[in-house]
Structure formats: structure tokens, C-alpha cells
CSV table of C-alpha atoms in Angstrom, one decimal:
chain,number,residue,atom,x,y,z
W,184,UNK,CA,-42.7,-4.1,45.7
W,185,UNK,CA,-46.2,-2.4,45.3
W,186,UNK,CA,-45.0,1.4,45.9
W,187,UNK,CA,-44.6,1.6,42.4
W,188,UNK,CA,-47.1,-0.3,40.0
W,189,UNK,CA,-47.6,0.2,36.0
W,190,UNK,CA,-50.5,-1.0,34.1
W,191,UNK,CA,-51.1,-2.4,32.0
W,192,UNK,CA,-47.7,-5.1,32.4
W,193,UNK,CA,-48.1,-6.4,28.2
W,194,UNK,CA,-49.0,-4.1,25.5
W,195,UNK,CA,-49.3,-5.5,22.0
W,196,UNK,CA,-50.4,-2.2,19.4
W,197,UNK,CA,-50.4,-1.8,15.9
W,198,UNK,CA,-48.5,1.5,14.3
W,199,UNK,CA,-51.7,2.9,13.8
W,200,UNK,CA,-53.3,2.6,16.9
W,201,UNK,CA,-53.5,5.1,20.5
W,202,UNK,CA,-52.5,3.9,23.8
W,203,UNK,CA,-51.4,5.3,27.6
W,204,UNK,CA,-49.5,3.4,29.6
W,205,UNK,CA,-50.3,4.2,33.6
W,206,UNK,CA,-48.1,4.9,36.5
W,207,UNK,CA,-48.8,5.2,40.1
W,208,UNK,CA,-47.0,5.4,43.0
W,209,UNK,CA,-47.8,5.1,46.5
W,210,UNK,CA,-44.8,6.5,48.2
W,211,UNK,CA,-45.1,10.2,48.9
W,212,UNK,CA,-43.0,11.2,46.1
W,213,UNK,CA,-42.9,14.3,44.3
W,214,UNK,CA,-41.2,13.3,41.3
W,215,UNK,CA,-41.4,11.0,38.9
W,216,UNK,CA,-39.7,9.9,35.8
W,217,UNK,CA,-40.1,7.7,32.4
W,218,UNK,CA,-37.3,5.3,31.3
W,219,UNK,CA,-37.1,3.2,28.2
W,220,UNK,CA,-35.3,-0.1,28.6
W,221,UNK,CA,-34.0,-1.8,25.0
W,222,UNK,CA,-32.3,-4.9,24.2
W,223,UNK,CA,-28.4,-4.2,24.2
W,224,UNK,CA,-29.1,-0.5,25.5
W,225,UNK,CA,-28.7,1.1,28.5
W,226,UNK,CA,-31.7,2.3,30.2
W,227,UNK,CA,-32.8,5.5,28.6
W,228,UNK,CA,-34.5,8.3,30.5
W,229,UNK,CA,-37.3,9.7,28.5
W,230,UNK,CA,-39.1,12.3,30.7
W,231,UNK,CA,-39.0,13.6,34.2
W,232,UNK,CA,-41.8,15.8,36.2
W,233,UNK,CA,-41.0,17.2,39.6
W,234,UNK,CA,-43.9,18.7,41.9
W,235,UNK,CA,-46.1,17.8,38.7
W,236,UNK,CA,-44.2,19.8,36.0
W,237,UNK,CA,-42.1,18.4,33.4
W,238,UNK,CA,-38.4,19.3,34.0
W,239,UNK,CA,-36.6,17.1,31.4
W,240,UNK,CA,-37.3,15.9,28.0
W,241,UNK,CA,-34.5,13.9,27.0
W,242,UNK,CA,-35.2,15.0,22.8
W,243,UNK,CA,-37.8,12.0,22.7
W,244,UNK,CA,-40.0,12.0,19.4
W,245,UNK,CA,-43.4,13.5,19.8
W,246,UNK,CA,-45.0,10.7,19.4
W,247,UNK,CA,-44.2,9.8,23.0
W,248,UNK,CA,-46.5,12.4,25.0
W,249,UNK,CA,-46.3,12.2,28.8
W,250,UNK,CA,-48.6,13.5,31.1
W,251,UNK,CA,-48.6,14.2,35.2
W,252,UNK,CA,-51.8,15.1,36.2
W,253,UNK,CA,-51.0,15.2,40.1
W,254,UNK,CA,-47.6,14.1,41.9
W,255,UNK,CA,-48.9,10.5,42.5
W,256,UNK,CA,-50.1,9.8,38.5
W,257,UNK,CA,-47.7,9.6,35.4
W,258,UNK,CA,-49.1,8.5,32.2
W,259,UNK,CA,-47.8,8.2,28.5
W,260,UNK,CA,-49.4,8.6,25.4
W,261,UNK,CA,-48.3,6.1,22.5
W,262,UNK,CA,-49.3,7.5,18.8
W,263,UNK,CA,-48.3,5.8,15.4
W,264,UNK,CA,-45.2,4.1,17.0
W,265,UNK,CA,-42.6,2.1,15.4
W,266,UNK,CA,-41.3,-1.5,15.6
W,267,UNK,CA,-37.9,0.2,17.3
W,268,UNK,CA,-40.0,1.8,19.7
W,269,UNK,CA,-40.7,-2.1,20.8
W,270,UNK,CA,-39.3,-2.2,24.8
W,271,UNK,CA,-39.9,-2.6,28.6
W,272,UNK,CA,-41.1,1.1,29.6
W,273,UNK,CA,-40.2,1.6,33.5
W,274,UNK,CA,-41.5,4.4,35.5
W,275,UNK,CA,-39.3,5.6,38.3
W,276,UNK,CA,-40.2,8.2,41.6
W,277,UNK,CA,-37.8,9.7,44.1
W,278,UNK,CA,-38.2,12.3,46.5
W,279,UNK,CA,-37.2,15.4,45.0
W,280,UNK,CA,-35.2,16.7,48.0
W,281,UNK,CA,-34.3,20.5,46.3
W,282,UNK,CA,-38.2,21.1,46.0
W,283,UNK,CA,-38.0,19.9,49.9
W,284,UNK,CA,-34.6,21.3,51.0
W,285,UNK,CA,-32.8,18.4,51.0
W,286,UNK,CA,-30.9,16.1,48.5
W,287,UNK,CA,-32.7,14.3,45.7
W,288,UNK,CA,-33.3,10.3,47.6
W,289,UNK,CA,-33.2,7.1,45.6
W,290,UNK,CA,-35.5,6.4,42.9
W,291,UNK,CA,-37.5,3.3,42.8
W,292,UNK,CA,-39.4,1.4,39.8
W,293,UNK,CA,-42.3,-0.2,38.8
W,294,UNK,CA,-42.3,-3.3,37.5
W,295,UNK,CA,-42.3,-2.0,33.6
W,296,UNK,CA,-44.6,-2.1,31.1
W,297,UNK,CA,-43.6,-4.7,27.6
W,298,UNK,CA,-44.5,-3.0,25.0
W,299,UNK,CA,-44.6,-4.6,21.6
W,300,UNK,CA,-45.2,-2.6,18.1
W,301,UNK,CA,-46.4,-4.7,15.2
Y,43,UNK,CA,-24.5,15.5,28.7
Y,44,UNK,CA,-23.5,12.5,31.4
Y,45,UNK,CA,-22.0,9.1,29.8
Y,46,UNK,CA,-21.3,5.9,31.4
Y,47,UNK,CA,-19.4,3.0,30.7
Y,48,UNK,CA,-19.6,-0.6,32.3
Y,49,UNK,CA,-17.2,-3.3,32.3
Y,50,UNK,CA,-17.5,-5.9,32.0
Y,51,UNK,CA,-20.7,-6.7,29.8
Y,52,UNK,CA,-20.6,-10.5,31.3
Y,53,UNK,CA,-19.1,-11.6,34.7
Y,54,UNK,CA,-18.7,-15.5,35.4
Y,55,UNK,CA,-17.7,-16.3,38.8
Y,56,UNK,CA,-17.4,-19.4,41.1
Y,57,UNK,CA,-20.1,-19.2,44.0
Y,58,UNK,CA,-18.0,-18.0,47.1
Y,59,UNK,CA,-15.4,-15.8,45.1
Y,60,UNK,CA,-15.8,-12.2,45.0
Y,61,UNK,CA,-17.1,-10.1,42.2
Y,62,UNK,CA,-16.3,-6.4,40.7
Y,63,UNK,CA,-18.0,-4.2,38.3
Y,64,UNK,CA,-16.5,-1.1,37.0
Y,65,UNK,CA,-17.8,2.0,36.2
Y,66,UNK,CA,-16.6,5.3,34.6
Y,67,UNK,CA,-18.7,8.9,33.7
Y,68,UNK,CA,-17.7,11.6,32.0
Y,69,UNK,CA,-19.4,14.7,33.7
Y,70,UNK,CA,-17.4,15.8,37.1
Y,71,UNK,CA,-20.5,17.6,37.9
Y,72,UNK,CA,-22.3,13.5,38.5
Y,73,UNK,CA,-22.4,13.6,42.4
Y,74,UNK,CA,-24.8,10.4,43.1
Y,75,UNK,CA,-24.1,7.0,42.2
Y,76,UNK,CA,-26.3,4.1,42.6
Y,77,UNK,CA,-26.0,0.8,41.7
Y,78,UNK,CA,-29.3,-1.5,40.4
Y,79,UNK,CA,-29.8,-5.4,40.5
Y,80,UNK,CA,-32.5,-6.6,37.8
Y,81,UNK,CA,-33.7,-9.7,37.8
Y,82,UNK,CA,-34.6,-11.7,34.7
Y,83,UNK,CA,-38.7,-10.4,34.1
Y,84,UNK,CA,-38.0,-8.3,37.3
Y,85,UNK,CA,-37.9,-4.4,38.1
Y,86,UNK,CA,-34.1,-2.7,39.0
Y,87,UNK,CA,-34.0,-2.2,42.5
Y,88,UNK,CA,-31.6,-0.5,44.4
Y,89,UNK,CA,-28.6,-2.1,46.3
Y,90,UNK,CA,-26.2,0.5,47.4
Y,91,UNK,CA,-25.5,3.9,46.9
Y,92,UNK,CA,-22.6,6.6,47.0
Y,93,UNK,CA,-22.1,10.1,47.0
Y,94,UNK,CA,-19.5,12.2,45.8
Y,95,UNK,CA,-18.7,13.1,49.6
Y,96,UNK,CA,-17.1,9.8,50.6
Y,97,UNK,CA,-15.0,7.5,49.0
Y,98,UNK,CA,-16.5,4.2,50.2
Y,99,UNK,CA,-19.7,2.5,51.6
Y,100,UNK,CA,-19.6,-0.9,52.3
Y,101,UNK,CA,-23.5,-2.6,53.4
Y,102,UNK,CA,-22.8,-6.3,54.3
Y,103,UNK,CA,-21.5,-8.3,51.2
Y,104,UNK,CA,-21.8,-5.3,48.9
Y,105,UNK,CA,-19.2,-2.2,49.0
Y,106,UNK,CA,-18.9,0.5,46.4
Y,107,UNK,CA,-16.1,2.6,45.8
Y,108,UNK,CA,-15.4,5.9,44.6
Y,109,UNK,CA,-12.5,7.7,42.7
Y,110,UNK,CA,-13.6,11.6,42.0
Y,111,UNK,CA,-10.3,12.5,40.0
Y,112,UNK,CA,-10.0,9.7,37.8
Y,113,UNK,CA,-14.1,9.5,37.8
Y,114,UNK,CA,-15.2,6.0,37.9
Y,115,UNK,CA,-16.5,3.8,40.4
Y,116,UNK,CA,-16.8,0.2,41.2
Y,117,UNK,CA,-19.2,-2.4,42.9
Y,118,UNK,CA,-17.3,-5.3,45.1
Y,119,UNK,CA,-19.9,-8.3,45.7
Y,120,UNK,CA,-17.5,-10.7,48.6
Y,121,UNK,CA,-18.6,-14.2,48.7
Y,122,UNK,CA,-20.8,-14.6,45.9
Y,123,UNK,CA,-24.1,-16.6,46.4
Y,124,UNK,CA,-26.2,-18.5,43.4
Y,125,UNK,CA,-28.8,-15.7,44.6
Y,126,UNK,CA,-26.1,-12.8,43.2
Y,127,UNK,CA,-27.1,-13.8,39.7
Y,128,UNK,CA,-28.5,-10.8,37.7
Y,129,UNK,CA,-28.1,-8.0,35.3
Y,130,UNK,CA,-26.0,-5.5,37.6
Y,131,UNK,CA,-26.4,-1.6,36.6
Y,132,UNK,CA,-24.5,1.7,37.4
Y,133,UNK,CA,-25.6,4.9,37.2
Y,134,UNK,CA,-24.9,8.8,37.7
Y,135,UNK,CA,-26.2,11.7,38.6
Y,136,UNK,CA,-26.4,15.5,39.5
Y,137,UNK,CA,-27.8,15.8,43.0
Y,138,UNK,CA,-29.1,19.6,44.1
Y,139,UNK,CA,-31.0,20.6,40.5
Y,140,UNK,CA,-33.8,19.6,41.4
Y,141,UNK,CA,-35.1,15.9,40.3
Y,142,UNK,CA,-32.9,14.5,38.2
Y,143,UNK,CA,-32.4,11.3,35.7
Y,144,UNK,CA,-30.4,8.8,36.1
Y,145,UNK,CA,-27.7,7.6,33.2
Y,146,UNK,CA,-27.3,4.4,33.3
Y,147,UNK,CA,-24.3,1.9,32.6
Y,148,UNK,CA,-25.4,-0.6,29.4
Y,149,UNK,CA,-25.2,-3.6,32.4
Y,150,UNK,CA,-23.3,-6.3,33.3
Y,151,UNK,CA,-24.7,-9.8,33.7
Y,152,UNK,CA,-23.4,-11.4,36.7
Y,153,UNK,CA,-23.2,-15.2,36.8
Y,154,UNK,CA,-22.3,-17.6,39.9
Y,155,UNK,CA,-21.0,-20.8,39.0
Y,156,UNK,CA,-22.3,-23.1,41.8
């Protein structure tokens, strides 16, 4: 349950205001991946970085801004959101098994971070 | 790109009776299949997994299924337990391009009756 943790768990922000949200796992992985979970939507992948360089950008607005700074760290940058962008944003990491030879392993989440746009 | 389609979006079933969720995707290229169990307030976590080189994995209570040509997959859950309540989610992927997202299924909510 801890190889994945996300900070902070609540966020409450106006449409005005900056915020990150944090990832950091603890499992050796070498890539890792944003997901944004909606009411009545399927889970959504936003971004994905493997061996620390983004690989996928799944046409999310730019006011979403993600950031890997090293394989064990994933961050994303909130600016001038929306009400719709209101949801539970899960960070995911998984063994990237091409970069290592192998097959891509399982991916495993955090435990999400609410976020809530006034 | 990849889409996936779960049925049903609600599942109601007796404790003790078995339970099956299906699946279908749209890309032949998907290879990897896994299957998450979320909890109400909870992270997905993994239960079973299948790849497009078998045709059937079975771990305990939980099997999964495969059908390449007519591309969709199901979950079997065999004598359900109150404890099997949850939001049940599929999802597909290319293995082999390097990391790769998952799409996910929109979710089916799995109820025991006790």
C-alpha cells in the first residue's frame, strides 16, 4: 500500500490559483504515468514518462503540465483550471520492461489525489 | 487509438453465486489485459492479469479469459463473498513499445447480496 503515495490526498483551488500535485514511488520503477478518474468516465490516461522522459501525452490541455525530475518523482502542475477538471488524479508506475529487455510488468497506484475546482 | 467497452455497468449477485464481467477492445495490436478492483475511497489494485499468449489464467476464485479473434475478454469471480463488493475495471494494452497506458473499461460495480 505505501509503494505508491500522492500528496497532498484533498485539494480544494480556485480557477485562478497554481498548484502541483506530488507522486512518489518506492518500487524501483522506471516509469510512471498520470491518470484522471471522473464521475461516469473511465479512467483517463493523461501523461506517461519512461526512464524520466515523457513518452505520451494523451492531447491533455496545457494547463495540465507534468513534470519527472528523476524516475522515482512525478509531479503535475495545475494552472487556471476548470470546474470539469474537478476529479480523483491517480498516479500509476510499472516497470518499463522494453527499456530493460523484458515486457512492460503491472502497473500499480497511489492512492489518488481529490481534486476540487471552485 | 485503443477502446474498451464493459458490461455490465451494475452486477447484483447472491453471496455464493458466481460473477462475470465482460470486456471488448477494438485495437488487435492490445496484447495485455489486466483487470482492477477499486474500493469505495480506495486505490485500483490489480487482481489478475492476461496476455495475448494464452487463453486463460485462473488464480484461486478469480479466472480471466481470452478470445483474440472476436477480441474481448471476461473476468469469472466463483463463489462470491460480501468482501467481492467493488467497482471492477478492465483494461488494454500494447506490451513491447516501451511503457505504455492503460485504457480502461468505464467499470462495473459489483454487488453481493448476502
Amino acid at each position: 500500500e505505501t509503494g505508491v503515495t500522492q500528496t497532498p490526498r484533498h485539494l480544494v483551488m480556485g480557477m485562478t490559483n497554481k498548484k502541483s500535485l506530488k507522486c512518489e514511488q518506492h518500487l524501483g520503477h522506471n516509469a510512471m504515468y498520470w491518470y484522471k478518474q471522473s464521475a461516469k468516465k473511465p479512467l483517463e490516461l493523461m501523461f506517461v514518462y519512461s526512464l524520466e522522459e515523457r513518452v505520451e501525452n494523451n492531447s491533455v490541455p496545457s494547463r495540465f503540465s507534468p513534470e519527472c525530475p528523476n524516475s522515482s518523482h512525478l509531479f503535475l502542475h495545475l494552472h487556471t483550471l476548470q470546474p470539469e477538471d474537478s476529479a480523483l488524479y491517480l498516479c500509476a508506475s510499472s516497470q518499463d520492461g522494453v527499456a530493460a529487455g523484458g515486457q512492460t510488468d503491472t502497473q500499480y497506484f497511489g492512492p489518488g489525489t481529490r481534486l476540487t475546482v471552485l | 487509438g485503443e477502446n474498451v467497452e464493459q458490461h455490465p455497468s451494475t452486477l447484483s449477485v447472491q453471496e455464493g453465486d458466481s460473477a462475470v464481467i465482460k470486456c471488448t477492445y477494438s485495437d488487435s495490436a492490445s496484447n495485455y489485459f489486466p483487470w482492477y478492483k477499486q474500493e469505495l475511497g480506495k486505490r485500483p489494485q490489480l487482481i489478475i492479469d492476461i496476455r495475448s499468449n494464452v487463453g486463460e489464467k485462473k488464480d484461486q476464485r478469480i479466472a480471466v479469459t481470452l478470445n483474440k479473434t472476436a477480441k474481448h475478454f471476461s473476468l469469472h469471480i466463483t463463489e462470491t463473498q460480501p468482501e467481492d463488493s467493488a467497482v471492477y475495471f478492465c483494461a488494454a494494452s500494447k506490451v513491447g513499445g516501451g511503457a505504455d497506458g492503460l485504457t480502461f473499461g468505464k467499470g462495473t460495480h459489483l454487488i453481493i447480496q448476502p
